[in-house]
Each structure stands twice: as structure tokens, then as C-alpha cells.
Amino acid sequence: MVNFGSRGKVVVRTDKKVWLAGHLSRDLILKVSPTFSQAANLLADISLLRVTRETRARLLNAAAFTPVYVLLSYAPLWSQPQRLLNGRGQFLTMGELTRLVREFVAQNNAVQIKHVIQILSQEFALSQHPHSRKGGLIGLAACSIALGKDSGLYLKELIEPVLTCFNDADSRLRYYACEALYNIVKVARGSVLPHFNVLFDGLSKLAADPDPNVKSGSELLDRLLKDIVTESNKFDLVGFIPLLRERIYSNNQYARQFIISWILVLESVPDINLLDYLPEILDGLFQILGDNSKEIRKMCEVALGEFLKEIKKNPSSVKFAEMANILVIHCQASDDLIQLTAMCWMREFIQLAGRVMLPYSSGILTAVLPCLSYDDRKKSIKEVANVCNQSLMKLVIPEDDETDESKQSLSLQTEPKEESLSQQEVTSSGEGPCDEFPPGTDRVPVTLNLDGIVQVLDCHLHDSATGMMTRIAVLKWLYHLYIKTPRKMFRHTDSLFPILLRTLSDESDEVILKDLEVLAEIASSPAGQTEDQGPCDGSDMRSSQSELHIPVKASQLSSSGTKGMECSPSTPTMNSYFYKFMINLLKRFSSERKLLETRGAFIIRQLCLLLNAENIFHSMADILLREEDLKFASTMVHTLNTILLTSSELFQLRNQLKDLKTPESRNLFCCLYRSWCHNPVTTVSLCFLTQNYKHAYDLIQKFGDLEVTVDFLTEVDKLVQLIECPIFTYLRLQLLDVKNNPYLIKALYGLLMLLPQSSAFQLLSHRLQCVPNPELLQTTDSTKTTLGFKKATATNIDYLELLQHFERVQNKHLEVRHQRAGRGEPPDRRVVL
């Protein structure tokens, strides 16, 4: 019961509880029955009820659980100057409100309709009191239903107050707001699309609402809105993308789920081309792919998969370049799913876009190369990364070695030829389409960012943590670039050369092999031949690049030696970097004796396969001739001699030296001999190889004047073992011709006399016992009587001068050994200039 007292007090009695409600402007007592219909009948004849806002508020709070609430919640309708009354001034129920609005619609009375909506919005939906807001929301929904198809004319006024209530602190009111907006949207249908952004914004917030009822209500509204968008062809995608781009970075999993669901819906609509705007949302999609929720990750994976299918179907409309850097970033993600997905996208981009991806090569390599060293736990990523790497490498073609200016002019003048070149490259590679310009793209010349690529490759080589497979891939890239773009690559050779030399110390044989291939290509490429500069001139080199300094005394090479630097047509032509390479390789061996011991022979043998073996031995012998560290020189000569005598790779060179028939072979022998003098036993073995038996005997005669050490005797022992090897089969057979090879037998007896009575002594002694009696081998063939002497005179070699040179070198070794013994420390190891 509500009593309006004579003193202006209003007292509401409910369940024996009393609240003081407020003042009235006039004395009036109104008895209200406990039902709404009875109360409405009681108020039917009241023409005016004036109450203040404060009074209404107190009455609402007091009567929250009584039938009076329903009436009082509509009290503001009575207090307006143009009150919502029927002809008799009665209060309007919800049904009457609907009928009234319909009458206004029939009368085309837009002013009254807006007035009703304004009252429902301002006085109710936006009220400070929750009960009034609830009534306003219900009233706005009823008003929308009454308006029907005309609700589209008033959507802004209807929607805004409802969306405001989405932020209400009371979860029940947020639910009522969802319910009200659902009814408004259901009536308006396609007319709400101009207001889609504000609806989407509100729904995206409710998607993360903590109250389950509110979330349930928002899902119903969300499904309705999706149906409308799917059915309509007037959706404003351009206006929606900025909002989508902003909301896609939400960290709330429910908001993310809401975003992904909408992207899937929009992608499925044929009339909506979301692919054009993929660059703006791709980064956000990869962010969502890393969500902790498996369901969200799966949804996002499906969305990305659909986009990738669409890209494969319509590559001509894809903005590959705008998404390249996004993929580069996510290819380096710590999350395996993100990394694998981004790598798969990168693979498709490279294969579909072709040379359009070349400007982003440095970034792609930064992301792809480390993946090549993954173990089996990330096998899938490793395999996709390998395909990316191989596909990207094939995009580099010889035309990239041209200057940018010439490429641009070529593109403008001979555009059809460019296309045919690209097609030829594709055909030769056996891969899919890798055209420089995918269909539908602007034919702008693609420039290879070679500086960026080289910087990335250099960084990976310098990084000690780089995996073996990554290092191999880096070296393959360098080799490929030197093959395809040699002129541009030689600008970077000075900076790459030191790290390539250091890579020779790598633990992996495969890495060393690839490294040698790169160094060999540098040393043999015609692009490395500097103009007006032979292998002896290093005046244009920077002083800071000490490892690339060239000895001035290299000019001491004889004219025939210079000719020896040239190669046969079957071998690559040496350039100015070849001599630099030989110098620095020997420096490397000198500074790292362990490298020489463990990998020296392996490295030199591989170089002999990759380059001209004659050039290698000729240049190394020339450099060692001026080596100040005599101990290193002796060790290096011993290593080279062992390789020369035992390696199958040097079979042809051994045959060339065995006969000394050509001026080049004689010149090579003299060059080798001068350096081989650093080691007496190797010098004798070289004479045995070249069949200079008399000179070998003369050398052995000099051994009596040398300091015989254990190392010396060990080397003699090894030489005896070599004589029994297949390499010296021809030497052993010549022992049958005692008459024409007397100095061979004398030289062997000389070695026998040097040896202590060891196993080698017994071996050589038994061999000499097999030499037949010359009188038993008398022959009437007089043509062979002077064969040995003819051979000796045919060589035209000054053996006396060589013998004197041997004595001088050995005297130097003797002096250095004595000095080293006095100092107790080794001398500096460097090349004499």
C-alpha cells in the first residue's frame, strides 16, 4: 500500500515494512491493489500526477519489489509537457505504447515518434537508476517492433542508448541491453549495416563479458548479425577494416574467438573480398595463432588455411610484397605452430610471387637459415625452411649482376625478352612459376638487395652458435652468388675473405668442402681479375686487410712461371685473388699448426680437384721460398711432397713431372726444387719422381755434411717405404737396367748407408739384393745404351746451381736451429716480402 500523507509525505507499505519516499506537490491518498491491472484501473481517471525527480527516485527504490514499481517506472511519461496519454489522459501500458507508436507511423508523424524514442532514451535508458534503465530498454525494443520496417529511419536514436547500457556495471542490465538490441536488429535487418561498426564494437566487448548470461545473449545477437551480413551485398568492408585491425590485437581469448569467427564469416561471403585487406590483419592473425586456447588456435589455423587457399587460387590479386615482412617476423617466432605456419606461407609466397620476393631476401634468409639446423623435434619446420631456401636461391639469375640503371633500361626497352628469360630460367630449374612479375602485378624491375644478403650470410658465418647445416647453406649461398652475380659479389670479397679462411678450421668436413668451393670460385672467377693488376700487385688493397696483402717479390716468378699460372682449357682460369688465397692459406697453416696436421692434406687435395693442381703447387712453392719460419717451411714442404707422391688427385701432375718433357714441367720442377730444399729428404724424393737420379745421388752425398737428427732418419725411413709403393713402380723396374741407371742404384745405396739397421734398412737391402748382375743382361740393342744420358741432357737444367741452392738453404736451417736452441723460443712466423 502506498499512502500519500497530508503533510506531503509518501509512505509505501509492503510486507509490513515502511519506507519514507518523499514529498508530493498536493495532498492525495492513493490505494493501490497488489496487481498491475488493478493499479492501472485505479489510475485511469487521474489526469495529472506531478512528482519531482528526487521523489520518483525514492519511490522506485522503495517499491522495487511491489507492483507499484511497474507504474512508477513509467512516471516520467506523465511528467513531460507533452505527456504520453491517451485521449482520456490515461497512463500507457507497454501494449498501449506499441499501439500508440503504430498510430504515429500510420499518421507519418515522425516528430511524435522521435519524441517517444527521446523520452525512452533520456528519461529511462540513460537514467542513473537501474530500474528506469531496464524499463527504457524494454520500451525501446517495443518501439522498434512497433516501427517495423520504418525502424531503419530511427536506428541511430534506438541503438545508441542500448549500446551505452552495454557498459553498465549491472550484469542484468547488460543482458537486457543485449535482448533489446536483438529485437531492434531483428526488425531492422539489413538497415543496421550502416551502423555495423558500432554494433561490432559493442559486441566485441560483450564477447569477453564475465557473466555467462550476458555472453549467451551476446552470442544470440552475434549470430543474428552474421546472418544479416551474409545475406546482404551492401556490407561496408572498407569502413570495417580499421576497426577489425584494431580489435584483432586484443589479448582476451573470448574477444579473439569473436574476431576469428567474424573473419571466417566474412571470408565465406562471395561478395566480400577480404583478401585485398589481408596485409592489414595478417599480423594480428598470427598473434592469435599463439593463443593458449587450443580451440582458438584451431579456429585461427582454419582461417589462415582458407586465406592461403584463396591466395593459391587468385595469386594475381595478392599483395605479396606488403605481407613479406610480416611473414619474416613470424618465421622467427618461438611458438612452433606460428613458425611452421609462417614458413609454409613463405614457401608459397616465394613459389607464387617469384622474383617479387627478392627485395626481401635478406629478411627471409635471416628467418630461414637458422631453421635448417633444427633437430628432429622440429623436422617439419626444417623441411619447409629448406624448400624456402632452395626456392629463393633459384630466383637469383645472371641478369641480377647488371647495374641497376642498365636493368631499368632493359626492362623498358625489351620487356618481352625479360619475360622469355624468366620463363627459360623456370624451365631450366624444373620448378614451378618463378616469373619476376606475377600475373596482374605492375611490371616494375625487381632489384636484388645483394648487400643485405651478404651481410646476413656474413653474420651467420661469424656466429659461433650457428649450426652445421646453416653454415653449409650459407656457403652454398655464397657460391651461388659468386656464380650468378660475380661482378657485384667481388665488391664484398675483401670483407668475406678472412671469415672464409677461418671457416677452414671448422669441425665439419662438409663445411670445409663447401668453404673450399667458395674460395676456389673466388680464386678462379674471371670477375676477380682486376684490371692492370696481376697476381703480384697489391697496391690497391686496404692496409687494414692485412690478410690480403700480396708479396711484392712475387714478381720474381720467371716468365715461364707466369705462363705456368695459366691453365689448360679444362681448368678454370686463375685471377688476382688466386695468389692472395695461396698466401693466406699458408698463413693459416702457419698460425694453426693443428689445422695443418689434421686437415692440411685434406684441404690441399680438395683444392687440387677444384683448381689447377700445377698452379697450386707452383704458387705455394714460390711463397715458401721466402718463408722466414724455416721450421714451418720444412713441415709444409714435407706435407706438399707427401700429397704429391701419394694422392690420386695428383696422378696427372706426377706424370707431367716424371718425364719433364715440356718447358712448363721443367719450370715447375725447378720451382718445386727450390722450396723442397727446406727438407733434404723431400728433395731427394722429388728427384726420384722426376728421374733425376744423378742429382739425387749428388744430394745424398751432401747429407754427410748435414746435422742428422731423429726426424731426419724418420723421413728417410718413410722415403724407403714410399719406394716400395705403387707410385715408384717405374723406379723399381729401372733397376733392371743397371747399365743405364747407375746413379739410381748408387742413390739407393746411399740411403741404405744413411739408415741404421732398422726394418727400413732390411727392406731396402733386400730390394738392392734383387738388382741383377749387369753382365747377365747384356743386349745387342745399342739404341738404349745412352738413354739415361740423353734424358739428362734433354732437360737443360742447371743441376750445379740447384745443388748450390740446396746447400745455402740447408745452411740457413742449421743457423736457425742453433739460434732457436740458444733463445729457447720459436721465431716469428711470417712470409718474407
GROMACS .gro file of C-alpha atoms in nm, residues 79-335:
model
  257
   79SER     CA    1   0.565   1.446  -1.611
   80GLN     CA    2   0.659   1.559  -1.963
   81PRO     CA    3   0.496   1.872  -2.108
   82GLN     CA    4   0.372   1.658  -2.395
   83ARG     CA    5   0.287   1.352  -2.192
   84LEU     CA    6   0.218   1.015  -2.341
   85LEU     CA    7  -0.150   0.989  -2.257
   86ASN     CA    8  -0.444   0.863  -2.448
   87GLY     CA    9  -0.745   1.073  -2.517
   88ARG     CA   10  -0.865   1.048  -2.158
   89GLY     CA   11  -0.520   1.115  -2.014
   90GLN     CA   12  -0.468   0.755  -1.911
   91PHE     CA   13  -0.122   0.600  -1.837
   92LEU     CA   14   0.012   0.393  -2.128
   93THR     CA   15   0.093   0.026  -2.073
   94MET     CA   16   0.355  -0.148  -2.293
   95GLY     CA   17   0.090  -0.271  -2.528
   96GLU     CA   18  -0.064   0.074  -2.546
   97LEU     CA   19   0.279   0.225  -2.613
   98THR     CA   20   0.318  -0.012  -2.908
   99ARG     CA   21  -0.027   0.077  -3.042
  100LEU     CA   22   0.046   0.447  -2.998
  101VAL     CA   23   0.371   0.426  -3.195
  102ARG     CA   24   0.194   0.234  -3.470
  103GLU     CA   25  -0.067   0.510  -3.488
  104PHE     CA   26   0.212   0.765  -3.525
  105VAL     CA   27   0.363   0.553  -3.804
  106ALA     CA   28   0.027   0.534  -3.980
  107GLN     CA   29  -0.005   0.912  -3.949
  108ASN     CA   30   0.356   0.953  -4.069
  109ASN     CA   31   0.413   1.161  -3.756
  110ALA     CA   32   0.793   1.146  -3.732
  111VAL     CA   33   0.803   1.423  -3.471
  112GLN     CA   34   0.598   1.228  -3.220
  113ILE     CA   35   0.792   0.908  -3.291
  114LYS     CA   36   1.121   1.082  -3.222
  115HIS     CA   37   0.969   1.235  -2.911
  116VAL     CA   38   0.869   0.895  -2.777
  117ILE     CA   39   1.215   0.750  -2.852
  118GLN     CA   40   1.381   1.052  -2.690
  119ILE     CA   41   1.181   1.007  -2.370
  120LEU     CA   42   1.255   0.634  -2.361
  121SER     CA   43   1.624   0.708  -2.415
  122GLN     CA   44   1.689   1.013  -2.200
  123GLU     CA   45   1.448   0.959  -1.914
  124PHE     CA   46   1.476   0.584  -1.893
  125ALA     CA   47   1.759   0.405  -2.075
  126LEU     CA   48   2.015   0.668  -1.978
  127SER     CA   49   1.879   0.720  -1.630
  128GLN     CA   50   2.102   0.691  -1.326
  129HIS     CA   51   1.869   0.435  -1.173
  130PRO     CA   52   1.887   0.072  -1.283
  131HIS     CA   53   1.512   0.012  -1.279
  132SER     CA   54   1.448   0.306  -1.506
  133ARG     CA   55   1.720   0.184  -1.744
  134LYS     CA   56   1.559  -0.157  -1.758
  135GLY     CA   57   1.221  -0.006  -1.843
  136GLY     CA   58   1.379   0.217  -2.106
  137LEU     CA   59   1.547  -0.079  -2.276
  138ILE     CA   60   1.221  -0.269  -2.288
  139GLY     CA   61   1.044   0.040  -2.420
  140LEU     CA   62   1.298   0.096  -2.697
  141ALA     CA   63   1.265  -0.266  -2.808
  142ALA     CA   64   0.886  -0.232  -2.809
  143CYS     CA   65   0.910   0.092  -3.002
  144SER     CA   66   1.131  -0.077  -3.263
  145ILE     CA   67   0.882  -0.362  -3.300
  146ALA     CA   68   0.604  -0.109  -3.346
  147LEU     CA   69   0.801   0.079  -3.609
  148GLY     CA   70   0.858  -0.233  -3.814
  149LYS     CA   71   1.032  -0.169  -4.143
  150ASP     CA   72   1.035   0.205  -4.061
  151SER     CA   73   1.271   0.141  -3.770
  152GLY     CA   74   1.560   0.190  -4.009
  153LEU     CA   75   1.480   0.564  -4.009
  154TYR     CA   76   1.539   0.586  -3.636
  155LEU     CA   77   1.814   0.329  -3.581
  156LYS     CA   78   2.072   0.579  -3.459
  157GLU     CA   79   1.833   0.701  -3.184
  158LEU     CA   80   1.731   0.345  -3.097
  159ILE     CA   81   2.076   0.185  -3.094
  160GLU     CA   82   2.292   0.442  -2.916
  161PRO     CA   83   2.124   0.430  -2.572
  162VAL     CA   84   2.116   0.048  -2.586
  163LEU     CA   85   2.487   0.031  -2.668
  164THR     CA   86   2.556   0.267  -2.378
  165CYS     CA   87   2.396   0.013  -2.147
  166PHE     CA   88   2.645  -0.248  -2.271
  167ASN     CA   89   2.892  -0.080  -2.035
  168ASP     CA   90   2.654  -0.092  -1.736
  169ALA     CA   91   2.804  -0.224  -1.414
  170ASP     CA   92   2.492  -0.436  -1.352
  171SER     CA   93   2.516  -0.762  -1.546
  172ARG     CA   94   2.136  -0.793  -1.557
  173LEU     CA   95   2.108  -0.463  -1.735
  174ARG     CA   96   2.378  -0.568  -1.982
  175TYR     CA   97   2.169  -0.875  -2.052
  176TYR     CA   98   1.855  -0.667  -2.105
  177ALA     CA   99   2.054  -0.443  -2.338
  178CYS     CA  100   2.151  -0.750  -2.546
  179GLU     CA  101   1.790  -0.858  -2.552
  180ALA     CA  102   1.669  -0.512  -2.656
  181LEU     CA  103   1.931  -0.476  -2.930
  182TYR     CA  104   1.849  -0.825  -3.057
  183ASN     CA  105   1.484  -0.717  -3.108
  184ILE     CA  106   1.589  -0.391  -3.272
  185VAL     CA  107   1.830  -0.565  -3.513
  186LYS     CA  108   1.583  -0.844  -3.587
  187VAL     CA  109   1.326  -0.591  -3.702
  188ALA     CA  110   1.566  -0.365  -3.892
  189ARG     CA  111   1.771  -0.647  -4.060
  190GLY     CA  112   1.979  -0.503  -4.342
  191SER     CA  113   1.909  -0.146  -4.235
  192VAL     CA  114   2.152  -0.188  -3.944
  193LEU     CA  115   2.455  -0.236  -4.175
  194PRO     CA  116   2.541   0.139  -4.184
  195HIS     CA  117   2.573   0.110  -3.806
  196PHE     CA  118   2.768  -0.217  -3.820
  197ASN     CA  119   3.089  -0.078  -3.675
  198VAL     CA  120   2.929   0.046  -3.354
  199LEU     CA  121   2.740  -0.281  -3.318
  200PHE     CA  122   3.057  -0.482  -3.377
  201ASP     CA  123   3.246  -0.267  -3.128
  202GLY     CA  124   2.983  -0.326  -2.862
  203LEU     CA  125   2.960  -0.697  -2.930
  204SER     CA  126   3.339  -0.739  -2.918
  205LYS     CA  127   3.331  -0.605  -2.563
  206LEU     CA  128   3.043  -0.828  -2.455
  207ALA     CA  129   3.220  -1.132  -2.601
  208ALA     CA  130   3.462  -1.106  -2.311
  209ASP     CA  131   3.192  -1.039  -2.051
  210PRO     CA  132   3.243  -1.236  -1.729
  211ASP     CA  133   2.870  -1.303  -1.683
  212PRO     CA  134   2.761  -1.620  -1.865
  213ASN     CA  135   2.408  -1.490  -1.926
  214VAL     CA  136   2.540  -1.176  -2.091
  215LYS     CA  137   2.776  -1.384  -2.306
  216SER     CA  138   2.488  -1.609  -2.406
  217GLY     CA  139   2.276  -1.309  -2.502
  218SER     CA  140   2.561  -1.153  -2.700
  219GLU     CA  141   2.612  -1.479  -2.889
  220LEU     CA  142   2.249  -1.479  -3.000
  221LEU     CA  143   2.282  -1.122  -3.119
  222ASP     CA  144   2.614  -1.207  -3.285
  223ARG     CA  145   2.461  -1.494  -3.484
  224LEU     CA  146   2.177  -1.271  -3.597
  225LEU     CA  147   2.418  -1.003  -3.713
  226LYS     CA  148   2.626  -1.261  -3.902
  227ASP     CA  149   2.315  -1.385  -4.081
  228ILE     CA  150   2.234  -1.030  -4.188
  229VAL     CA  151   2.586  -0.965  -4.317
  230THR     CA  152   2.590  -1.295  -4.504
  231GLU     CA  153   2.260  -1.223  -4.674
  232SER     CA  154   2.337  -0.863  -4.767
  233ASN     CA  155   2.553  -0.731  -5.050
  234LYS     CA  156   2.585  -0.383  -4.903
  235PHE     CA  157   2.839  -0.455  -4.631
  236ASP     CA  158   3.096  -0.173  -4.598
  237LEU     CA  159   3.420  -0.372  -4.578
  238VAL     CA  160   3.641  -0.065  -4.631
  239GLY     CA  161   3.491   0.109  -4.330
  240PHE     CA  162   3.507  -0.204  -4.118
  241ILE     CA  163   3.874  -0.297  -4.175
  242PRO     CA  164   4.023  -0.023  -3.946
  243LEU     CA  165   3.805  -0.146  -3.658
  244LEU     CA  166   3.894  -0.508  -3.729
  245ARG     CA  167   4.264  -0.418  -3.743
  246GLU     CA  168   4.234  -0.252  -3.403
  247ARG     CA  169   4.032  -0.524  -3.230
  248ILE     CA  170   4.238  -0.812  -3.368
  249TYR     CA  171   4.519  -0.732  -3.123
  250SER     CA  172   4.302  -0.800  -2.818
  251ASN     CA  173   4.461  -1.032  -2.563
  252ASN     CA  174   4.131  -1.163  -2.426
  253GLN     CA  175   4.066  -1.513  -2.555
  254TYR     CA  176   3.690  -1.461  -2.588
  255ALA     CA  177   3.742  -1.142  -2.785
  256ARG     CA  178   3.990  -1.327  -3.004
  257GLN     CA  179   3.742  -1.605  -3.062
  258PHE     CA  180   3.482  -1.345  -3.157
  259ILE     CA  181   3.721  -1.180  -3.403
  260ILE     CA  182   3.821  -1.506  -3.569
  261SER     CA  183   3.458  -1.614  -3.605
  262TRP     CA  184   3.381  -1.291  -3.788
  263ILE     CA  185   3.684  -1.327  -4.016
  264LEU     CA  186   3.572  -1.677  -4.108
  265VAL     CA  187   3.222  -1.549  -4.186
  266LEU     CA  188   3.345  -1.259  -4.398
  267GLU     CA  189   3.587  -1.488  -4.583
  268SER     CA  190   3.300  -1.723  -4.671
  269VAL     CA  191   3.084  -1.448  -4.828
  270PRO     CA  192   3.140  -1.449  -5.207
  271ASP     CA  193   3.064  -1.079  -5.245
  272ILE     CA  194   3.322  -0.978  -4.982
  273ASN     CA  195   3.686  -0.983  -5.094
  274LEU     CA  196   3.873  -0.988  -4.765
  275LEU     CA  197   4.192  -1.097  -4.943
  276ASP     CA  198   4.256  -0.738  -5.055
  277TYR     CA  199   4.285  -0.632  -4.692
  278LEU     CA  200   4.479  -0.933  -4.567
  279PRO     CA  201   4.803  -0.733  -4.517
  280GLU     CA  202   4.624  -0.525  -4.254
  281ILE     CA  203   4.510  -0.820  -4.041
  282LEU     CA  204   4.770  -1.090  -4.115
  283ASP     CA  205   4.998  -0.990  -3.828
  284GLY     CA  206   4.706  -0.998  -3.585
  285LEU     CA  207   4.604  -1.341  -3.709
  286PHE     CA  208   4.950  -1.479  -3.635
  287GLN     CA  209   4.932  -1.320  -3.291
  288ILE     CA  210   4.604  -1.501  -3.223
  289LEU     CA  211   4.754  -1.825  -3.353
  290GLY     CA  212   4.974  -1.823  -3.043
  291ASP     CA  213   4.677  -1.818  -2.801
  292ASN     CA  214   4.679  -2.059  -2.509
  293SER     CA  215   4.337  -2.196  -2.602
  294LYS     CA  216   4.351  -2.495  -2.835
  295GLU     CA  217   4.009  -2.410  -2.973
  296ILE     CA  218   4.112  -2.057  -3.068
  297ARG     CA  219   4.439  -2.178  -3.220
  298LYS     CA  220   4.245  -2.429  -3.427
  299MET     CA  221   3.998  -2.164  -3.545
  300CYS     CA  222   4.281  -1.930  -3.638
  301GLU     CA  223   4.463  -2.211  -3.818
  302VAL     CA  224   4.150  -2.279  -4.022
  303ALA     CA  225   4.115  -1.909  -4.106
  304LEU     CA  226   4.477  -1.885  -4.220
  305GLY     CA  227   4.433  -2.203  -4.420
  306GLU     CA  228   4.132  -2.059  -4.600
  307PHE     CA  229   4.325  -1.744  -4.683
  308LEU     CA  230   4.615  -1.948  -4.819
  309LYS     CA  231   4.378  -2.149  -5.040
  310GLU     CA  232   4.236  -1.824  -5.174
  311ILE     CA  233   4.588  -1.694  -5.239
  312LYS     CA  234   4.674  -2.003  -5.443
  313LYS     CA  235   4.354  -1.964  -5.646
  314ASN     CA  236   4.399  -1.591  -5.713
  315PRO     CA  237   4.770  -1.503  -5.691
  316SER     CA  238   4.727  -1.210  -5.928
  317SER     CA  239   4.524  -1.016  -5.670
  318VAL     CA  240   4.753  -1.085  -5.375
  319LYS     CA  241   4.972  -0.812  -5.226
  320PHE     CA  242   5.273  -1.035  -5.166
  321ALA     CA  243   5.520  -0.756  -5.105
  322GLU     CA  244   5.308  -0.596  -4.832
  323MET     CA  245   5.296  -0.921  -4.635
  324ALA     CA  246   5.656  -1.036  -4.685
  325ASN     CA  247   5.799  -0.864  -4.378
  326ILE     CA  248   5.509  -0.985  -4.162
  327LEU     CA  249   5.595  -1.343  -4.254
  328VAL     CA  250   5.965  -1.280  -4.192
  329ILE     CA  251   5.886  -1.172  -3.836
  330HIS     CA  252   5.665  -1.471  -3.758
  331CYS     CA  253   5.902  -1.717  -3.922
  332GLN     CA  254   6.129  -1.636  -3.629
  333ALA     CA  255   5.861  -1.692  -3.363
  334SER     CA  256   5.935  -1.912  -3.063
  335ASP     CA  257   5.595  -2.080  -3.093
   0.00000   0.00000   0.00000
